[in-house]
Coordinates of C-alpha atoms and ligand atoms in Angstrom, one line a residue:
M1 CA -30.7 9.3 40.7
A2 CA -28.9 11.0 43.6
R3 CA -27.1 9.9 46.6
I4 CA -28.5 11.5 49.7
V5 CA -27.5 11.5 53.4
M6 CA -30.5 12.3 55.6
K7 CA -30.0 13.3 59.3
F8 CA -32.7 13.3 61.9
G9 CA -32.2 15.1 65.2
G10 CA -33.4 14.2 68.7
T11 CA -36.9 15.7 68.6
S12 CA -37.5 13.8 65.3
M13 CA -36.4 10.5 66.9
A14 CA -38.2 10.9 70.2
G15 CA -40.3 7.8 70.5
T16 CA -41.4 5.0 68.2
E17 CA -44.3 7.0 66.8
R18 CA -41.9 9.7 65.6
I19 CA -39.4 7.2 64.3
R20 CA -42.2 5.7 62.2
R21 CA -42.8 9.1 60.6
V22 CA -39.0 9.4 60.0
A23 CA -39.0 5.9 58.4
G24 CA -41.8 7.1 56.1
I25 CA -39.8 10.1 55.0
V26 CA -36.7 7.9 54.4
K27 CA -38.7 5.4 52.5
R28 CA -40.2 8.0 50.2
Q29 CA -36.8 9.4 49.5
Q30 CA -35.6 6.0 48.4
E31 CA -38.7 5.3 46.4
A32 CA -38.0 8.5 44.5
G33 CA -35.0 6.6 43.1
H34 CA -32.3 7.8 45.4
E35 CA -29.6 5.9 47.3
V36 CA -29.9 6.9 51.0
A37 CA -27.9 6.7 54.2
V38 CA -29.5 8.0 57.4
V39 CA -27.7 9.5 60.4
V40 CA -29.7 9.7 63.6
S41 CA -29.5 11.4 67.0
A42 CA -30.5 9.9 70.3
M43 CA -34.1 10.6 71.4
A44 CA -34.6 14.2 72.7
G45 CA -33.4 14.6 76.3
E46 CA -31.6 11.2 76.3
T47 CA -28.1 12.5 76.0
D48 CA -28.8 15.0 78.8
R49 CA -30.1 12.2 81.0
L50 CA -26.9 10.1 80.3
V51 CA -24.6 13.0 81.0
N52 CA -26.3 13.5 84.3
F53 CA -25.7 9.9 85.2
C54 CA -22.0 10.5 84.6
R55 CA -22.0 13.6 86.7
E56 CA -23.7 11.7 89.6
A57 CA -21.3 8.8 89.3
N58 CA -18.2 11.0 89.4
A59 CA -18.1 14.8 89.0
L60 CA -14.6 14.7 87.5
Y61 CA -15.5 12.0 85.1
D62 CA -13.1 10.2 82.8
P63 CA -14.0 11.3 79.3
A64 CA -13.4 7.9 77.9
E65 CA -16.0 6.3 80.1
Y66 CA -18.3 9.3 79.6
D67 CA -18.2 8.4 75.9
V68 CA -19.2 4.8 76.6
V69 CA -22.2 6.0 78.4
V70 CA -23.4 8.9 76.2
A71 CA -22.8 7.1 72.8
S72 CA -25.5 4.6 73.8
G73 CA -28.4 6.9 73.0
E74 CA -27.7 6.8 69.3
Q75 CA -27.1 3.1 69.3
V76 CA -30.7 2.7 70.5
T77 CA -32.3 5.0 67.8
S78 CA -30.2 3.6 64.9
G79 CA -31.4 0.1 65.8
L80 CA -35.0 1.2 66.2
L81 CA -35.0 3.1 62.8
A82 CA -33.6 0.0 61.0
L83 CA -36.3 -2.1 62.6
T84 CA -39.0 0.3 61.7
L85 CA -37.8 0.6 58.1
Q86 CA -37.8 -3.2 57.9
A87 CA -41.3 -3.2 59.2
L88 CA -42.2 -0.9 56.2
G89 CA -40.7 -3.5 53.8
C90 CA -37.4 -1.7 53.2
K91 CA -34.0 -3.3 53.3
A92 CA -32.1 -1.6 56.1
R93 CA -29.3 -2.2 58.6
S94 CA -27.5 -0.2 61.3
W95 CA -23.8 0.6 61.2
L96 CA -22.2 1.6 64.6
G97 CA -19.3 4.0 64.6
W98 CA -16.7 1.2 64.9
Q99 CA -18.4 -0.9 62.2
V100 CA -18.3 1.7 59.4
P101 CA -15.6 2.6 60.8
I102 CA -15.8 6.3 61.6
N103 CA -12.2 6.9 62.8
T104 CA -11.6 9.8 65.1
D105 CA -8.7 11.0 67.2
D106 CA -8.6 10.2 70.9
A107 CA -9.9 13.5 72.3
H108 CA -12.8 11.8 74.2
A109 CA -16.0 13.8 74.5
K110 CA -14.9 16.1 71.7
A111 CA -13.3 13.9 69.2
R112 CA -12.5 14.9 65.6
I113 CA -13.3 12.6 62.7
E114 CA -10.1 11.7 60.9
D115 CA -11.4 9.5 58.2
I116 CA -14.3 7.3 57.2
D117 CA -13.8 4.1 55.3
A118 CA -16.9 4.3 53.2
E119 CA -16.4 1.4 50.9
A120 CA -18.8 -1.0 52.7
L121 CA -21.4 1.7 53.1
I122 CA -21.3 2.6 49.5
A123 CA -21.7 -1.0 48.5
S124 CA -24.6 -1.4 50.9
M125 CA -26.4 1.7 49.6
A126 CA -25.8 0.6 46.0
S127 CA -27.5 -2.7 46.7
G128 CA -30.6 -0.9 47.7
E129 CA -30.1 -1.2 51.5
I130 CA -30.7 1.8 53.7
A131 CA -27.7 2.4 55.9
V132 CA -28.6 3.7 59.3
I133 CA -25.7 5.3 61.2
P134 CA -25.8 6.5 64.8
G135 CA -24.5 10.1 64.8
F136 CA -22.2 11.5 67.5
Q137 CA -20.0 8.5 67.8
G138 CA -16.7 7.2 66.4
V139 CA -13.8 5.0 67.3
S140 CA -10.4 6.1 68.5
P141 CA -7.1 4.7 67.3
A142 CA -7.1 2.5 70.4
G143 CA -10.4 1.0 69.4
R144 CA -12.4 2.8 72.1
V145 CA -15.8 4.5 71.6
T146 CA -15.5 8.3 71.1
T147 CA -18.1 11.0 70.8
L148 CA -17.9 14.3 68.9
G149 CA -19.2 16.9 71.3
R150 CA -22.8 17.9 71.9
G151 CA -24.8 18.3 68.7
G152 CA -22.2 16.1 67.0
S153 CA -24.6 14.1 64.9
D154 CA -24.7 17.0 62.4
T155 CA -21.0 16.6 61.9
S156 CA -21.4 12.8 61.6
A157 CA -23.9 13.4 58.8
V158 CA -21.7 15.9 56.9
A159 CA -18.7 13.6 57.3
V160 CA -20.6 10.6 56.0
A161 CA -21.9 12.7 53.1
A162 CA -18.4 13.7 52.2
A163 CA -17.2 10.1 52.5
V164 CA -19.9 8.6 50.3
K165 CA -19.7 11.6 47.9
A166 CA -23.3 12.4 48.5
D167 CA -25.1 14.9 46.3
R168 CA -26.7 16.5 49.3
C169 CA -26.9 16.3 53.1
D170 CA -30.4 17.0 54.3
I171 CA -30.5 17.9 58.0
Y172 CA -34.1 17.3 59.2
T173 CA -34.9 19.0 62.5
D174 CA -37.8 20.5 64.4
V175 CA -37.8 23.9 62.6
D176 CA -38.2 24.3 58.9
G177 CA -34.9 26.1 58.2
V178 CA -32.4 28.6 59.6
Y179 CA -34.0 31.8 60.8
T180 CA -32.7 35.3 61.6
T181 CA -32.7 34.1 65.3
D182 CA -34.1 31.2 67.2
P183 CA -37.8 31.1 66.2
R184 CA -38.6 29.7 69.6
I185 CA -37.4 32.9 71.2
V186 CA -38.6 35.5 68.7
A187 CA -41.9 34.7 67.0
K188 CA -41.1 37.4 64.4
A189 CA -37.9 35.7 63.3
K190 CA -37.7 35.3 59.5
K191 CA -36.7 32.1 57.6
L192 CA -33.6 32.6 55.4
P193 CA -33.8 30.7 52.1
L194 CA -30.1 30.9 51.7
V195 CA -27.2 31.4 54.2
T196 CA -23.5 31.3 53.2
Y197 CA -21.2 28.8 54.8
E198 CA -19.2 31.6 56.4
E199 CA -22.3 33.2 58.0
M200 CA -23.6 29.8 59.2
L201 CA -20.2 28.9 60.6
E202 CA -20.2 32.1 62.7
L203 CA -23.8 31.8 63.7
A204 CA -23.2 28.2 64.8
S205 CA -20.1 29.0 66.7
V206 CA -21.9 31.7 68.8
G207 CA -24.7 29.4 69.7
S208 CA -27.3 28.9 66.9
K209 CA -27.5 25.2 67.7
V210 CA -29.5 24.4 64.6
L211 CA -26.2 23.1 63.2
Q212 CA -23.1 22.1 65.1
T213 CA -20.1 24.4 64.2
R214 CA -17.9 21.6 63.1
S215 CA -20.5 20.3 60.7
V216 CA -20.5 23.6 58.9
S217 CA -16.7 24.0 58.7
L218 CA -16.5 20.4 57.4
A219 CA -19.2 21.1 54.8
M220 CA -17.3 24.2 53.7
K221 CA -14.0 22.3 53.4
E222 CA -15.5 19.3 51.7
K223 CA -18.0 21.3 49.6
V224 CA -21.0 19.3 50.9
R225 CA -24.4 20.8 50.1
I226 CA -26.4 21.1 53.3
Q227 CA -30.1 21.7 53.4
V228 CA -31.9 22.3 56.7
L229 CA -35.6 21.3 56.8
S230 CA -38.3 20.0 59.0
S231 CA -39.2 16.4 59.7
F232 CA -42.6 17.5 61.0
I233 CA -44.3 17.2 57.7
D234 CA -47.2 15.1 56.7
E235 CA -47.3 12.3 54.1
N236 CA -48.5 14.6 51.4
A237 CA -45.7 17.2 51.8
P238 CA -43.6 17.8 48.7
A239 CA -40.4 15.8 48.4
A240 CA -37.3 17.1 50.0
D241 CA -36.0 18.1 46.6
T242 CA -38.6 20.8 46.5
L243 CA -39.2 21.6 50.2
P244 CA -38.5 25.2 51.0
G245 CA -35.9 24.7 53.7
T246 CA -32.7 26.7 54.1
M247 CA -29.8 25.9 51.7
I248 CA -26.3 26.6 52.9
V249 CA -24.5 28.1 49.9
S250 CA -21.2 29.7 48.8
D251 CA -20.8 33.4 48.5
E252 CA -20.9 33.2 44.7
E253 CA -24.2 31.3 44.8
L254 CA -25.7 33.9 47.1
E255 CA -24.6 36.7 44.9
G256 CA -26.1 34.9 41.9
S257 CA -29.4 34.7 43.6
D258 CA -31.9 37.5 43.9
M259 CA -31.9 37.5 47.7
E260 CA -31.2 40.9 49.1
R261 CA -28.2 41.0 51.4
Q262 CA -29.0 42.3 54.9
L263 CA -26.5 44.1 57.1
I264 CA -27.1 41.5 59.8
T265 CA -27.9 37.9 59.0
G266 CA -28.8 36.7 62.4
I267 CA -28.6 36.9 66.2
A268 CA -27.6 34.1 68.4
A269 CA -27.7 33.4 72.2
D270 CA -25.5 31.0 74.1
K271 CA -26.2 30.2 77.7
N272 CA -23.6 27.4 77.9
E273 CA -20.7 29.6 78.9
A274 CA -19.5 30.4 82.4
K275 CA -17.5 33.4 83.6
V276 CA -14.4 33.0 85.7
T277 CA -12.6 36.0 87.3
L278 CA -9.2 35.7 89.0
T279 CA -8.5 38.8 91.1
R280 CA -5.3 40.6 92.0
I281 CA -2.9 38.8 89.6
A282 CA 0.6 40.2 89.4
D283 CA 0.8 42.6 86.4
R284 CA 3.9 40.9 84.9
P285 CA 4.9 39.1 81.7
G286 CA 3.9 35.4 81.9
A287 CA 1.1 35.8 84.4
V288 CA -1.7 35.4 81.8
A289 CA 0.2 32.6 80.1
S290 CA 0.3 30.7 83.5
I291 CA -3.5 30.7 83.5
F292 CA -4.4 29.9 79.9
G293 CA -1.5 27.4 79.3
P294 CA -2.9 24.7 81.6
L295 CA -6.5 25.3 80.4
A296 CA -5.4 24.7 76.8
E297 CA -3.5 21.6 77.7
A298 CA -6.6 20.3 79.4
N299 CA -8.5 20.9 76.1
I300 CA -10.7 23.6 77.7
N301 CA -11.6 26.3 75.2
V302 CA -11.4 29.9 76.5
D303 CA -13.6 32.3 74.6
M304 CA -13.9 35.9 75.8
I305 CA -11.0 37.4 77.8
I306 CA -10.8 40.7 79.6
Q307 CA -7.8 42.0 81.6
N308 CA -8.3 45.0 83.8
I309 CA -5.1 46.7 84.5
A310 CA -4.9 48.4 87.9
K311 CA -1.8 50.3 87.2
D312 CA -1.1 51.8 90.6
K313 CA -1.1 48.5 92.5
G314 CA 0.8 46.5 89.9
E315 CA -2.1 44.0 90.0
T316 CA -4.8 43.1 87.5
D317 CA -8.1 41.1 87.4
V318 CA -8.5 38.7 84.6
T319 CA -12.0 37.6 83.5
F320 CA -12.7 34.9 80.9
T321 CA -15.4 32.5 79.8
V322 CA -15.2 28.7 79.4
P323 CA -17.9 26.2 78.4
Q324 CA -20.2 25.4 81.4
A325 CA -19.5 21.8 80.9
D326 CA -15.8 22.4 81.6
L327 CA -16.2 24.8 84.5
V328 CA -15.7 22.3 87.3
R329 CA -12.5 21.0 85.7
A330 CA -11.3 24.5 85.0
Q331 CA -11.8 25.5 88.6
A332 CA -10.0 22.5 89.9
L333 CA -7.1 23.2 87.6
L334 CA -6.8 26.8 88.6
E335 CA -7.2 26.0 92.3
E336 CA -4.3 23.6 92.1
R337 CA -2.2 26.3 90.6
K338 CA -3.3 29.1 92.9
D339 CA 0.3 29.8 94.2
A340 CA 2.0 29.4 90.8
I341 CA -0.4 31.8 89.1
G342 CA -0.5 34.1 92.2
Y343 CA -4.1 35.2 92.3
F344 CA -6.1 36.3 95.3
R345 CA -9.6 35.0 94.7
M346 CA -11.4 32.9 92.0
I347 CA -15.0 33.9 91.3
A348 CA -17.0 31.7 89.0
E349 CA -20.4 32.6 87.7
G350 CA -22.6 30.4 85.6
N351 CA -25.6 32.6 85.1
V352 CA -24.4 34.5 82.0
A353 CA -25.3 34.5 78.3
K354 CA -23.4 35.5 75.3
I355 CA -25.5 37.4 72.7
S356 CA -24.0 37.8 69.2
V357 CA -25.0 39.6 66.0
V358 CA -23.5 38.1 62.8
G359 CA -23.4 39.4 59.2
V360 CA -20.9 39.7 56.4
G361 CA -22.4 43.2 55.7
M362 CA -20.5 44.3 58.8
R363 CA -17.3 44.3 56.9
S364 CA -18.3 47.4 54.9
H365 CA -20.5 49.1 57.5
A366 CA -19.5 51.0 60.6
G367 CA -21.9 51.4 63.5
V368 CA -23.1 47.8 64.0
A369 CA -21.5 47.5 67.5
S370 CA -22.8 50.9 68.6
T371 CA -26.4 50.1 67.5
M372 CA -26.1 47.0 69.7
F373 CA -24.7 48.8 72.8
R374 CA -27.3 51.5 72.5
A375 CA -30.2 49.2 72.1
L376 CA -29.1 47.1 75.1
A377 CA -28.4 50.2 77.2
D378 CA -31.9 51.6 76.4
R379 CA -33.4 48.5 78.1
G380 CA -31.0 48.7 81.0
I381 CA -29.1 45.6 80.1
N382 CA -25.6 45.6 81.4
I383 CA -22.7 44.4 79.3
Q384 CA -20.1 42.4 81.2
A385 CA -17.7 41.6 78.4
I386 CA -17.4 42.2 74.6
S387 CA -15.6 40.4 71.8
T388 CA -15.6 41.0 68.1
S389 CA -14.5 39.4 64.8
E390 CA -14.7 40.6 61.3
I391 CA -18.4 39.6 60.9
K392 CA -19.6 39.3 64.5
V393 CA -20.0 41.3 67.7
S394 CA -20.7 39.4 71.0
V395 CA -21.5 40.7 74.4
L396 CA -21.8 38.8 77.7
I397 CA -24.9 39.6 79.8
D398 CA -26.9 38.3 82.7
A399 CA -28.6 35.0 81.5
D400 CA -32.0 36.2 82.9
E401 CA -32.0 38.9 80.3
T402 CA -31.3 36.7 77.3
E403 CA -34.7 36.6 75.7
L404 CA -35.2 40.3 76.2
A405 CA -31.8 41.1 74.7
V406 CA -32.4 39.0 71.6
R407 CA -35.8 40.5 70.9
V408 CA -34.5 44.0 71.4
L409 CA -31.7 43.5 69.0
H410 CA -33.8 41.7 66.4
T411 CA -36.0 44.8 66.3
A412 CA -33.0 47.2 66.4
Y413 CA -31.5 45.7 63.3
E414 CA -34.9 45.7 61.5
L415 CA -35.1 41.9 61.2
D416 CA -38.7 41.5 62.4
A417 CA -41.0 39.8 59.9
A418 CA -44.0 42.0 58.9
A419 CA -46.9 41.2 61.2
Ligands
LIG1 P1 -31.8 18.5 66.5 O1 -32.3 17.7 67.7 O2 -32.7 18.2 65.3 O3 -30.4 18.4 66.2 P2 -31.4 21.1 67.7 O4 -32.3 21.3 68.9 O5 -30.0 20.7 67.8 O6 -32.2 20.0 66.8 O7 -31.5 22.4 66.7 C1 -32.8 22.9 66.3 C2 -33.1 24.0 67.2 O8 -32.2 25.1 67.0 C3 -34.5 24.7 66.9 O9 -35.5 24.0 67.6 C4 -34.3 26.1 67.4 O10 -34.9 26.3 68.7 C5 -32.8 26.3 67.5 N1 -32.3 27.4 66.8 C6 -31.4 28.3 67.4 N2 -31.1 29.3 66.5 C7 -31.8 29.0 65.4 C8 -31.9 29.7 64.1 N3 -31.3 30.8 63.9 N4 -32.7 29.2 63.2 C9 -33.4 28.0 63.4 N5 -33.4 27.4 64.6 C10 -32.6 27.8 65.6
LIG2 N1 -27.3 13.2 71.0 C1 -26.2 14.2 70.9 C2 -26.5 15.4 71.7 O1 -27.6 15.6 72.2 C3 -25.7 14.5 69.5 C4 -26.8 15.1 68.7 O2 -28.0 15.0 68.9 O3 -26.4 15.7 67.7 O4 -25.7 16.3 71.8
LIG3 MG1 -28.7 19.4 66.9

């Protein structure tokens, strides 16, 4: 007998018909003799719809009230799944974030899980009841509803798996594993049977939304075994224990397997960043700090940064990227501080995409970046900013060229599946 946490994403939960299929998968897992807890997302599109209501109500919305609104999507699906399981004759109940409780900090809209008191959950699972937990939500020290940032149900699932000491955390989604790039963009993408935590972490952080970044870092820290697999399977499909999804593994496990290591593991695209340029800033110590200090205090993550020094004029332009969702707040903050920072003009552009290539093979191979720049140049794709880490190279380009860039790079690094 194993203890398994199963997580189902938005597409899998979209409507009562699909929830019935999910309930069937959960029931079979329990009938195989396992203790199960299920973490669910809101129905596909529901969180976007709720976020839009918040924007319409107040563009500079209070994140605490935003959380009250957007957490509701998962409340609906958790109740519906519990009802559907009961209709199939299973014992099941829902556990809202505050009921478990899933304790988080008070950083509304991007809260971090601090601890989960799993005692009651474990007792419920041991009694044969299926615990259904809404993903994405928690409770702050002040007792208010929090959410974990977009895609946060993955993190809820891993955190619950760590708390109940699960043998495995199965992430069911609408693709049957992690691919060399988004299989919806590149039909020739290849499924990876194994990916290391480190590679998955980097892929997720640069936009492979198949797993939320925090879920991977948490799994790495807590040594949770994650498997990514499809919920779009029929009743006769083999059990999850033998389904060929993607297993996230340690470096040692990968080395012990017979999978050949590629130079590049995968390519990711992220259209959720926006570019901000402040022109003609005084080229003096402290100027840059006066921009990024307030952004950091407002919890706005800055990703790529470029500073162009115009030596003769003693002025410089600074370009950086922030999450699209934070752009309005960032602009308001910088506008307020226009005189203190001393810039001439603020130019914001949302139509950009960050394309990244990731692979631990890069550590020992030169030329990965130059292959990227050459392949993009050959197609006339202009690079607006570059950033690198030990196992990743990212470039910022026009968002309209995203699909083309990903395809071109997939071919350039010889990742295309044989036709
Ligand atoms: P869920 O609603 O189940 O959480 P998501 O939409 O968050 O699902 O994540 C699954 C999606 O991630 C897939 O439909 C796919 O389009 C996308 N994706 C992006 N990069 C990859 C990748 N490298 N491998 C597989 N899927 C990817
Ligand atoms: N429903 C939330 C979102 O769409 C959380 C999730 O699905 O993981 O971001
Ligand atoms: Mg997701």
